[in-house]
Coordinates of C-alpha atoms in Angstrom, one line a residue:
Chain V
M1 CA 247.5 150.9 161.8
P2 CA 246.4 151.4 165.4
P3 CA 242.8 150.7 166.3
K4 CA 240.7 153.8 166.5
S5 CA 237.9 152.7 168.7
T6 CA 236.5 149.6 170.4
S7 CA 233.6 149.4 167.9
S8 CA 236.1 148.5 165.1
S9 CA 238.2 146.4 167.3
A10 CA 237.2 143.0 165.8
P11 CA 238.3 143.8 162.2
S12 CA 241.3 145.8 163.2
N13 CA 242.3 142.9 165.5
S14 CA 242.2 140.5 162.6
V15 CA 244.1 142.9 160.4
Q16 CA 246.6 143.4 163.2
S17 CA 247.0 139.7 163.7
L18 CA 247.5 139.2 160.0
L19 CA 250.2 141.9 159.9
K20 CA 251.8 140.4 163.0
S21 CA 251.9 136.9 161.6
Y22 CA 253.2 138.3 158.3
T23 CA 255.9 140.2 160.0
D24 CA 256.9 137.3 162.2
T25 CA 256.7 134.3 159.9
T26 CA 257.8 135.8 156.5
S27 CA 261.5 135.7 155.7
P28 CA 263.2 139.0 154.8
R29 CA 263.8 137.7 151.3
L30 CA 260.1 137.3 150.7
K31 CA 259.4 140.7 152.3
L32 CA 261.9 142.2 149.8
I33 CA 260.0 140.5 147.0
D34 CA 256.7 141.7 148.4
T35 CA 257.9 145.2 148.6
L36 CA 258.9 145.1 144.9
L37 CA 255.5 143.6 144.0
L38 CA 253.7 146.3 145.9
F39 CA 255.8 149.0 144.2
L40 CA 255.1 147.5 140.7
M41 CA 251.4 147.3 141.4
L42 CA 251.2 150.9 142.5
S43 CA 253.2 152.1 139.5
G44 CA 251.0 150.1 137.2
I45 CA 247.8 151.5 138.8
I46 CA 249.1 155.1 138.5
Q47 CA 250.0 154.7 134.8
F48 CA 246.6 153.1 134.1
V49 CA 244.7 155.9 135.8
Y50 CA 246.8 158.5 134.0
C51 CA 246.0 156.8 130.7
I52 CA 242.3 156.7 131.5
L53 CA 242.0 160.2 132.9
V54 CA 244.6 162.3 131.1
T55 CA 245.9 160.8 127.9
N56 CA 246.9 157.6 126.2
F57 CA 249.1 159.5 123.7
P58 CA 251.6 158.2 122.7
F59 CA 250.0 154.9 123.1
N60 CA 253.2 152.9 122.6
A61 CA 254.7 154.7 125.6
F62 CA 251.7 153.7 127.7
L63 CA 252.0 150.1 126.5
A64 CA 255.7 150.0 127.3
G65 CA 255.4 151.6 130.7
F66 CA 252.4 149.6 131.8
G67 CA 253.7 146.4 130.2
S68 CA 257.0 146.7 132.0
C69 CA 255.1 146.9 135.4
V70 CA 252.9 143.9 134.5
G71 CA 255.7 141.8 133.1
Q72 CA 258.0 142.6 136.0
F73 CA 255.2 141.8 138.4
V74 CA 254.6 138.4 136.8
L75 CA 258.3 137.5 136.8
T76 CA 258.7 138.6 140.4
A77 CA 255.6 136.7 141.4
S78 CA 257.0 133.5 139.8
L79 CA 260.3 134.1 141.6
R80 CA 258.4 134.5 144.9
S81 CA 256.6 131.2 144.4
Q82 CA 259.8 129.4 143.5
V83 CA 261.9 130.7 146.4
N84 CA 259.1 130.4 149.0
P85 CA 260.2 127.6 151.4
A86 CA 256.5 126.6 151.7
N87 CA 256.6 125.6 148.0
R88 CA 259.8 123.6 148.3
A89 CA 257.9 120.4 147.5
E90 CA 256.5 121.9 144.4
F91 CA 259.8 123.1 142.9
K92 CA 262.1 120.3 144.0
E93 CA 264.6 120.6 141.1
V94 CA 264.6 124.4 141.0
S95 CA 267.1 125.8 143.4
P96 CA 266.6 129.4 144.7
E97 CA 269.8 130.4 142.8
R98 CA 268.5 129.0 139.5
A99 CA 265.1 130.7 140.1
F100 CA 266.9 134.1 140.7
A101 CA 269.0 133.6 137.5
E102 CA 266.0 132.9 135.5
F103 CA 264.2 135.9 137.0
A104 CA 267.1 138.2 136.2
L105 CA 267.5 136.9 132.6
G106 CA 263.7 137.2 132.0
S107 CA 263.7 140.7 133.4
I108 CA 266.6 141.8 131.3
V109 CA 264.9 140.6 128.1
L110 CA 261.7 142.3 129.2
H111 CA 263.4 145.6 129.8
F112 CA 265.1 145.3 126.4
F113 CA 261.7 145.1 124.8
V114 CA 260.2 147.9 127.0
Y115 CA 262.9 150.4 126.0
N116 CA 262.6 149.6 122.4
F117 CA 258.9 150.2 122.6
L118 CA 259.0 153.3 124.7
G119 CA 260.0 156.1 122.3
Chain O
M1 CA 246.6 167.2 68.7
V2 CA 248.9 170.2 68.0
S3 CA 248.7 172.6 70.8
P4 CA 247.4 176.0 69.7
W5 CA 250.4 178.0 70.7
R6 CA 252.7 176.1 68.3
F7 CA 251.2 178.3 65.7
L8 CA 252.6 181.4 67.4
P9 CA 256.0 181.7 65.6
F10 CA 254.6 182.0 62.1
L11 CA 251.5 183.8 63.2
G12 CA 253.7 186.5 64.5
F13 CA 255.2 187.8 61.2
A14 CA 252.6 186.5 58.8
A15 CA 249.7 188.6 60.0
A16 CA 250.7 190.5 63.1
A17 CA 248.1 193.2 62.5
L18 CA 245.3 190.7 61.8
A19 CA 243.1 189.2 64.4
K20 CA 243.4 185.4 64.5
S21 CA 241.8 182.5 66.2
S22 CA 243.8 180.8 68.9
T23 CA 243.2 177.4 67.2
G24 CA 243.9 178.2 63.5
E25 CA 242.5 180.2 60.6
S26 CA 241.1 177.7 58.1
V27 CA 237.4 177.8 57.8
L28 CA 235.1 175.5 55.9
I29 CA 231.7 176.9 55.0
V30 CA 229.1 174.4 54.1
L31 CA 226.4 176.4 52.3
D32 CA 222.9 175.4 51.5
P33 CA 222.3 175.2 47.7
D34 CA 219.5 177.8 48.2
L35 CA 221.8 180.3 49.9
Y36 CA 224.3 182.5 48.1
I37 CA 227.6 183.7 49.2
E38 CA 226.7 187.2 48.0
N39 CA 223.9 187.4 50.5
F40 CA 226.3 186.9 53.4
S41 CA 229.1 188.9 51.9
R42 CA 229.4 191.2 54.9
F43 CA 229.8 188.3 57.3
F44 CA 232.2 186.3 55.1
D45 CA 234.2 189.3 54.0
G46 CA 234.5 190.3 57.7
L47 CA 235.9 186.9 58.5
E48 CA 238.4 187.1 55.6
A49 CA 239.4 190.6 56.7
R50 CA 240.2 189.2 60.1
G51 CA 242.6 186.7 58.5
Y52 CA 240.6 183.6 58.0
D53 CA 241.0 181.4 55.0
L54 CA 237.5 180.5 53.8
T55 CA 236.7 177.4 51.7
Y56 CA 233.2 176.9 50.4
R57 CA 231.4 173.7 49.8
R58 CA 227.9 172.4 49.1
P59 CA 226.4 169.8 51.5
K60 CA 226.4 167.1 48.8
D61 CA 229.9 167.8 47.4
V62 CA 232.5 165.2 48.4
Y63 CA 235.5 167.6 48.1
P64 CA 237.2 169.0 50.1
P65 CA 237.0 166.4 52.9
V66 CA 236.5 167.6 56.4
I67 CA 238.6 164.9 58.0
E68 CA 241.6 163.6 56.2
H69 CA 243.7 160.7 57.7
D70 CA 241.7 161.0 60.9
H71 CA 242.8 164.5 61.3
P72 CA 240.5 167.5 60.9
K73 CA 241.5 169.6 57.9
Y74 CA 239.8 172.8 59.1
A75 CA 240.0 174.6 62.3
H76 CA 236.4 175.8 62.1
V77 CA 233.3 174.7 60.2
I78 CA 230.4 177.0 59.4
F79 CA 227.4 174.9 58.7
F80 CA 224.8 177.1 57.0
A81 CA 222.6 174.3 55.6
P82 CA 219.3 174.6 57.5
E83 CA 217.1 173.1 54.7
V84 CA 219.2 170.2 53.4
K85 CA 218.1 166.7 54.5
T86 CA 220.9 164.6 53.1
Y87 CA 224.6 165.3 53.3
S88 CA 227.7 163.7 51.8
Q89 CA 229.2 161.1 54.0
D90 CA 231.8 163.1 55.9
I91 CA 229.6 166.0 57.1
T92 CA 226.7 164.1 58.6
P93 CA 225.6 165.4 62.0
Q94 CA 227.3 162.5 63.5
S95 CA 230.6 163.4 62.0
L96 CA 230.1 166.9 63.2
V97 CA 230.3 165.6 66.7
T98 CA 233.5 163.8 65.8
L99 CA 234.9 167.1 64.6
L100 CA 233.9 168.8 67.7
S101 CA 235.6 166.2 69.8
K102 CA 238.7 166.9 67.8
N103 CA 238.5 170.6 68.9
T104 CA 237.1 171.8 65.6
N105 CA 234.8 174.7 66.2
L106 CA 231.3 174.6 64.7
L107 CA 228.9 177.4 63.8
I108 CA 225.6 175.7 63.0
A109 CA 222.4 177.3 61.7
V110 CA 219.1 175.5 61.9
G111 CA 215.8 176.5 60.4
T112 CA 212.1 175.8 60.7
K113 CA 212.3 172.6 58.7
A114 CA 212.9 169.2 60.3
T115 CA 216.4 168.1 59.2
P116 CA 219.0 165.7 60.8
L117 CA 220.4 168.8 62.5
T118 CA 217.2 169.2 64.4
S119 CA 217.8 165.9 66.1
L120 CA 221.5 166.7 66.6
A121 CA 220.5 169.8 68.5
A122 CA 218.8 167.6 71.1
E123 CA 222.3 166.1 71.8
F124 CA 223.4 169.5 72.8
S125 CA 220.4 169.8 75.2
L126 CA 218.6 172.3 72.9
I127 CA 215.0 171.5 72.6
L128 CA 213.5 172.7 69.3
P129 CA 209.8 173.3 68.8
P130 CA 208.0 171.2 66.2
P131 CA 208.8 171.9 62.5
G132 CA 207.3 174.9 60.9
T133 CA 206.9 177.0 64.1
P134 CA 209.2 180.0 63.9
L135 CA 209.6 182.7 66.6
V136 CA 206.8 185.3 66.5
S137 CA 206.5 188.6 68.3
H138 CA 204.1 191.4 67.8
F139 CA 206.1 193.9 69.8
P140 CA 207.4 196.4 69.2
E141 CA 205.1 197.6 66.5
R142 CA 206.9 197.7 63.2
D143 CA 206.4 197.2 59.5
T144 CA 208.1 193.8 59.2
P145 CA 206.3 190.5 59.4
A146 CA 205.7 189.1 62.9
T147 CA 208.4 186.5 62.3
V148 CA 211.1 189.0 61.8
V149 CA 211.9 190.0 65.4
P150 CA 214.2 192.7 66.7
V151 CA 216.0 191.2 69.8
N152 CA 217.9 193.2 72.4
V153 CA 221.4 192.0 73.1
S154 CA 222.9 191.7 76.5
N155 CA 225.6 189.1 77.0
P156 CA 229.2 189.2 78.1
V157 CA 230.2 187.1 75.1
V158 CA 229.4 189.8 72.6
S159 CA 230.2 193.5 72.5
E160 CA 228.5 195.8 74.9
D161 CA 225.8 198.3 73.9
L162 CA 224.9 196.6 70.6
P163 CA 221.7 197.9 69.0
P164 CA 218.9 195.3 68.6
V165 CA 219.5 192.4 66.3
W166 CA 217.1 191.2 63.6
F167 CA 216.3 187.6 63.9
S168 CA 214.0 185.2 62.1
G169 CA 214.0 181.5 62.7
V170 CA 213.3 179.0 65.5
P171 CA 213.9 179.4 69.2
F172 CA 215.0 176.6 71.4
A173 CA 214.4 175.7 75.0
F174 CA 217.4 174.8 77.1
G175 CA 217.8 171.4 78.7
N176 CA 219.8 171.4 82.0
N177 CA 223.2 171.0 80.4
P178 CA 225.9 173.0 82.2
H179 CA 228.0 173.4 79.1
I180 CA 225.5 175.6 77.3
V181 CA 226.4 179.3 76.9
P182 CA 223.3 181.3 76.1
I183 CA 224.3 184.2 73.8
L184 CA 221.1 185.6 72.5
N185 CA 217.7 185.1 74.3
A186 CA 214.3 185.7 72.8
P187 CA 212.3 188.8 73.8
P188 CA 209.9 188.3 76.6
Q189 CA 206.8 188.9 74.4
S190 CA 207.9 186.4 71.8
F191 CA 206.7 182.8 71.3
A192 CA 207.0 180.0 68.8
A193 CA 203.9 179.7 66.6
D194 CA 202.6 178.7 63.2
S195 CA 203.6 181.6 61.1
D196 CA 200.5 181.8 59.0
S197 CA 198.1 182.1 61.9
D198 CA 199.1 182.7 65.5
S199 CA 195.9 181.2 66.8
G200 CA 196.6 177.8 65.1
A201 CA 199.2 176.8 67.6
D202 CA 197.7 173.4 68.3
A203 CA 200.8 171.6 67.1
L204 CA 202.8 173.4 69.7
V205 CA 200.4 172.7 72.6
D206 CA 200.5 169.0 71.7
A207 CA 204.2 169.0 71.5
A208 CA 204.6 170.8 74.8
N209 CA 202.2 168.4 76.5
K210 CA 204.0 165.4 75.1
G211 CA 207.5 166.7 75.9
G212 CA 206.5 168.2 79.2
E213 CA 208.7 171.2 78.4
G214 CA 206.1 173.9 78.6
L215 CA 205.4 176.2 75.7
W216 CA 208.2 177.7 73.7
A217 CA 207.6 181.3 74.9
G218 CA 209.3 184.1 76.7
S219 CA 212.8 185.3 77.4
S220 CA 214.2 181.9 78.6
L221 CA 214.2 180.7 75.0
G222 CA 217.5 180.8 73.3
L223 CA 218.0 182.1 69.7
V224 CA 221.8 181.8 69.6
A225 CA 223.5 179.4 72.1
G226 CA 227.0 178.3 72.4
F227 CA 228.2 175.0 73.7
Q228 CA 231.6 174.3 75.0
T229 CA 233.0 170.8 75.2
L230 CA 235.2 169.5 78.0
G231 CA 238.0 169.3 75.4
G232 CA 237.7 173.0 74.6
G233 CA 235.9 172.8 71.3
R234 CA 233.1 175.3 70.8
A235 CA 229.8 174.8 68.9
T236 CA 227.3 177.7 68.4
W237 CA 223.8 177.0 67.4
V238 CA 221.8 179.8 65.6
G239 CA 218.1 179.5 65.2
G240 CA 218.0 181.3 61.8
V241 CA 220.7 181.7 59.2
E242 CA 219.3 185.2 58.2
L243 CA 220.9 186.6 61.3
F244 CA 224.1 186.7 59.3
S245 CA 222.7 188.0 56.1
D246 CA 223.5 191.3 54.4
E247 CA 219.8 192.1 54.3
Y248 CA 219.5 192.1 58.1
A249 CA 222.8 193.8 58.6
Q250 CA 221.6 196.7 56.5
K251 CA 218.1 196.7 57.8
P252 CA 217.6 199.7 60.1
A253 CA 216.7 198.9 63.7
P254 CA 213.1 199.6 64.8
N255 CA 214.1 202.7 66.7
G256 CA 216.1 204.0 63.8
G257 CA 219.9 203.6 63.4
K258 CA 221.9 200.6 62.3
S259 CA 220.9 197.2 63.4
G260 CA 223.5 195.2 65.5
N261 CA 223.6 192.2 63.2
E262 CA 226.9 192.8 61.6
Q263 CA 228.8 193.3 64.8
F264 CA 226.8 190.6 66.6
A265 CA 227.6 188.0 63.9
S266 CA 231.2 188.9 64.0
D267 CA 231.3 188.6 67.8
V268 CA 229.5 185.3 67.7
A269 CA 232.1 184.0 65.2
A270 CA 234.9 185.4 67.3
W271 CA 233.7 183.5 70.3
T272 CA 233.0 180.3 68.4
F273 CA 236.3 180.4 66.7
Q274 CA 238.1 180.8 70.0
E275 CA 239.2 184.4 69.6
T276 CA 237.5 185.7 72.7
G277 CA 237.1 184.2 76.1
V278 CA 240.1 181.9 75.6
L279 CA 242.2 181.1 78.6
R280 CA 244.9 178.6 79.2
V281 CA 247.0 177.3 82.1
D282 CA 250.7 178.0 81.3
D283 CA 252.2 176.0 84.1
T284 CA 251.6 175.0 87.7
T285 CA 254.3 174.5 90.3
H286 CA 254.3 173.7 94.0
H287 CA 257.0 173.8 96.6
R288 CA 257.5 173.9 100.3
V289 CA 257.5 177.3 102.0
N290 CA 261.1 178.7 102.0
E291 CA 262.1 176.5 99.1
T292 CA 261.8 176.9 95.4
A293 CA 262.0 173.5 93.8
P294 CA 259.0 171.1 93.8
R295 CA 259.3 168.1 96.0
D296 CA 258.6 164.5 95.0
K297 CA 256.5 164.2 98.1
Y298 CA 255.3 166.2 101.0
T299 CA 255.0 165.5 104.7
I300 CA 251.8 165.9 106.6
N301 CA 251.2 169.3 108.2
E302 CA 253.8 171.0 106.0
H303 CA 253.2 174.4 104.6
V304 CA 253.1 174.3 100.8
T305 CA 252.9 177.0 98.1
Y306 CA 251.0 176.3 94.9
T307 CA 251.4 178.6 92.0
M308 CA 249.6 178.7 88.7
H309 CA 250.1 180.9 85.6
V310 CA 247.1 181.7 83.4
S311 CA 247.2 183.4 80.0
K312 CA 244.5 184.9 78.0
Y313 CA 244.5 185.0 74.2
N314 CA 244.5 188.5 72.8
P315 CA 242.9 188.3 69.3
T316 CA 244.1 191.8 68.2
S317 CA 247.8 191.0 68.6
A318 CA 247.4 187.2 68.3
V319 CA 249.5 186.5 71.4
W320 CA 248.9 185.0 74.8
E321 CA 249.1 187.5 77.5
P322 CA 249.3 186.9 81.3
Y323 CA 245.8 187.3 82.8
S324 CA 245.1 188.2 86.4
G325 CA 241.4 188.9 86.0
I326 CA 240.0 185.7 87.6
D327 CA 239.0 186.3 91.2
D328 CA 236.8 183.3 91.8
M329 CA 239.1 180.4 91.1
Q330 CA 239.4 177.7 93.7
L331 CA 242.1 175.2 94.5
E332 CA 241.3 171.8 95.9
F333 CA 243.7 169.5 97.7
T334 CA 242.0 166.2 97.1
M335 CA 242.3 162.6 98.1
L336 CA 239.0 161.1 97.0
D337 CA 237.3 164.1 98.6
P338 CA 238.6 167.6 98.7
H339 CA 240.4 167.9 102.1
I340 CA 241.0 171.6 101.4
R341 CA 239.0 173.8 99.0
T342 CA 240.1 177.4 99.1
A343 CA 240.2 180.5 96.9
L344 CA 243.2 180.8 94.5
K345 CA 243.7 184.5 94.2
P346 CA 245.8 186.4 91.8
T347 CA 249.2 187.5 93.2
P348 CA 249.3 191.3 93.3
E349 CA 251.8 192.9 90.9
K350 CA 252.6 189.6 89.2
P351 CA 250.5 189.4 86.1
G352 CA 249.0 186.0 85.4
E353 CA 250.2 184.5 88.6
Y354 CA 247.8 182.8 91.0
S355 CA 249.3 181.6 94.2
L356 CA 248.3 180.1 97.5
T357 CA 250.1 178.9 100.6
F358 CA 248.3 176.4 102.8
R359 CA 249.0 173.7 105.4
I360 CA 248.8 170.1 104.2
P361 CA 246.2 168.3 106.3
D362 CA 247.2 165.8 109.0
R363 CA 246.5 162.9 106.7
H364 CA 248.8 160.9 104.5
G365 CA 248.0 159.4 101.1
V366 CA 248.1 160.3 97.4
F367 CA 246.7 163.8 97.0
K368 CA 246.0 166.0 94.0
F369 CA 246.3 169.7 93.5
N370 CA 243.1 170.3 91.6
V371 CA 242.0 173.4 89.8
D372 CA 238.7 173.1 87.9
Y373 CA 237.5 176.5 86.7
K374 CA 234.4 176.4 84.5
R375 CA 232.6 179.6 83.7
R376 CA 230.2 180.2 80.9
G377 CA 231.8 181.8 77.9
W378 CA 235.4 181.1 79.1
T379 CA 237.6 178.2 78.2
Y380 CA 237.6 175.7 81.0
L381 CA 240.7 175.7 83.1
Q382 CA 241.7 172.3 84.4
S383 CA 244.9 171.2 86.1
T384 CA 245.6 168.2 88.2
T385 CA 249.0 167.5 89.9
V386 CA 249.4 164.4 91.9
V387 CA 251.6 164.5 95.0
P388 CA 252.1 161.8 97.6
V389 CA 251.8 163.0 101.2
V390 CA 253.7 160.9 103.7
P391 CA 253.9 160.8 107.5
P392 CA 257.1 162.1 109.0
R393 CA 260.2 160.0 108.8
H394 CA 261.5 158.4 112.0
D395 CA 263.9 161.2 112.6
E396 CA 261.5 164.0 111.7
Y397 CA 259.4 164.1 114.8
P398 CA 260.1 164.2 118.5
R399 CA 260.5 160.7 120.0
F400 CA 259.8 161.7 123.6
L401 CA 256.8 163.8 124.4
S402 CA 256.0 165.6 127.6
P403 CA 252.5 164.0 128.1
A404 CA 254.1 160.6 128.2
W405 CA 256.4 161.3 131.1
P406 CA 254.5 159.1 133.6
Y407 CA 255.0 156.2 131.2
Y408 CA 258.7 156.9 130.9
A409 CA 259.0 157.3 134.6
G410 CA 257.1 154.1 135.1
A411 CA 259.4 152.1 132.8
I412 CA 262.6 153.7 134.3
S413 CA 261.5 153.2 137.9
T414 CA 260.7 149.6 137.1
S415 CA 264.2 149.1 135.8
A416 CA 265.7 151.0 138.8
A417 CA 263.6 148.9 141.2
F418 CA 264.7 145.7 139.4
L419 CA 268.4 146.7 139.8
A420 CA 267.9 147.7 143.4
F421 CA 266.1 144.5 144.1
C422 CA 268.9 142.4 142.5
A423 CA 271.5 144.3 144.5
L424 CA 269.6 143.8 147.8
W425 CA 269.0 140.1 146.9
L426 CA 272.6 139.4 146.2
A427 CA 273.8 141.4 149.2
G428 CA 271.5 139.4 151.4
E429 CA 272.7 136.1 150.0
E430 CA 274.5 134.9 153.2
P431 CA 271.9 135.8 155.8
K432 CA 269.2 134.4 153.6
K433 CA 270.8 131.0 153.7
A434 CA 271.1 131.1 157.4
K435 CA 267.5 132.3 157.8
S436 CA 266.1 129.8 155.3
T437 CA 267.8 127.0 157.2
K438 CA 266.2 128.3 160.3
F439 CA 262.8 128.3 158.6
D440 CA 263.3 124.8 157.3

């Protein structure tokens, strides 16, 4: 996002510095997680807008699709907070491997319910 | 109750040439002590000639009983006792109602005197004028007393083109009961009045003011009125018994020629004794389109065919014949309210069949096929068939619908993203450890 003019230089400077510090200081792991979170959020928004503007029929399909995004987002967000080195003190007894295993198990259970509910 | 068509087998050979009622041929005639059989010989002989078994009885006789073992002994009762005030126990006006509810047909004559029958008439929504006020008309000019009135006949219940009918007796106003079938209405110039002096009609004015019914005058008054119960029994009220007498049958009509009394009396008896205007529902079936057998239940939005067979009784041959002449019958598909109400038309070239194909509404529940055909002068046709309507079974409708593809895509892409994420995460295991140590 390059700055367009000098008049907006102050806000774009801060956005740029935010992006720069994010790029520099965030581990690739967390970037991977953030990519997934962003994707889930966009997918959920698209489905919600479609439901509002076009149709909510069949409603169970909407609940399943939207619920899978929300559920996966929550699980991924918890994984992110558990594997974030900044939160190491908070989750002393939870190793990143255990956090990932819990995340994977939770997701599989979630998807099981989602596909049951979809059709 | 024995259904009428059970009589068919022995009716067939016993009296194939004779006209018969659809409900039986035994008739009890309760005759006022002041009336003589000979004076009504044309009417009674006419009934006998049409195959009825007549039994006579005075109102105070105890034999023969009308109801034996709670079962009516006679198919029809003629009650020509307009002046008697006390009856033997089994033919009181109240027991007449019991008879009617057991599908015995009644032909009742009332007169100008107040008798228990007068109050019974009120139960049939017939409002009689005060006692002693017969029908009077000074038109057309004639040599009879003003209380003997020629009445023009025009009613689908009786034969067409009948000459005027002589009548003397009381008229009645009609209450708003839908089961009344007016058969003979008073002439427009006629009114109820004290017979000795037309001007002294104070009693009538008082009664009209009290009852709020208006004066008994004009063509809306009934002289002969039928009444059909929901169970199919018929009761006919006649304002004067002389209508059936030989004297009136032989009396020439005011414009010359024969009076219509004899034919009219016979037609009224034919209607009352369920010879004419008798219909019945033979059967009703329903099935899915492209099938023949009825289903236990139907699914919403299915196309269903409903078929009904109607017969009409033919009194000349005493058989039930398929009848396609009803063009205003309606079928209702009802769950509390009619969800569908539509015309049930006769099927062309299939006598007696009425058929309709329609789509079951998008609503499940316990529905009824309902036909309720009530027309004046005709037997009421009623038929109700209960069918449950259920939603489609799990394998009877598409599971995946095109409008929902964003939701399916959303769910599948979430799973795909999850799998891809796991793969990348596990693939990046080693560098992650190196990097995380760096960040520590």
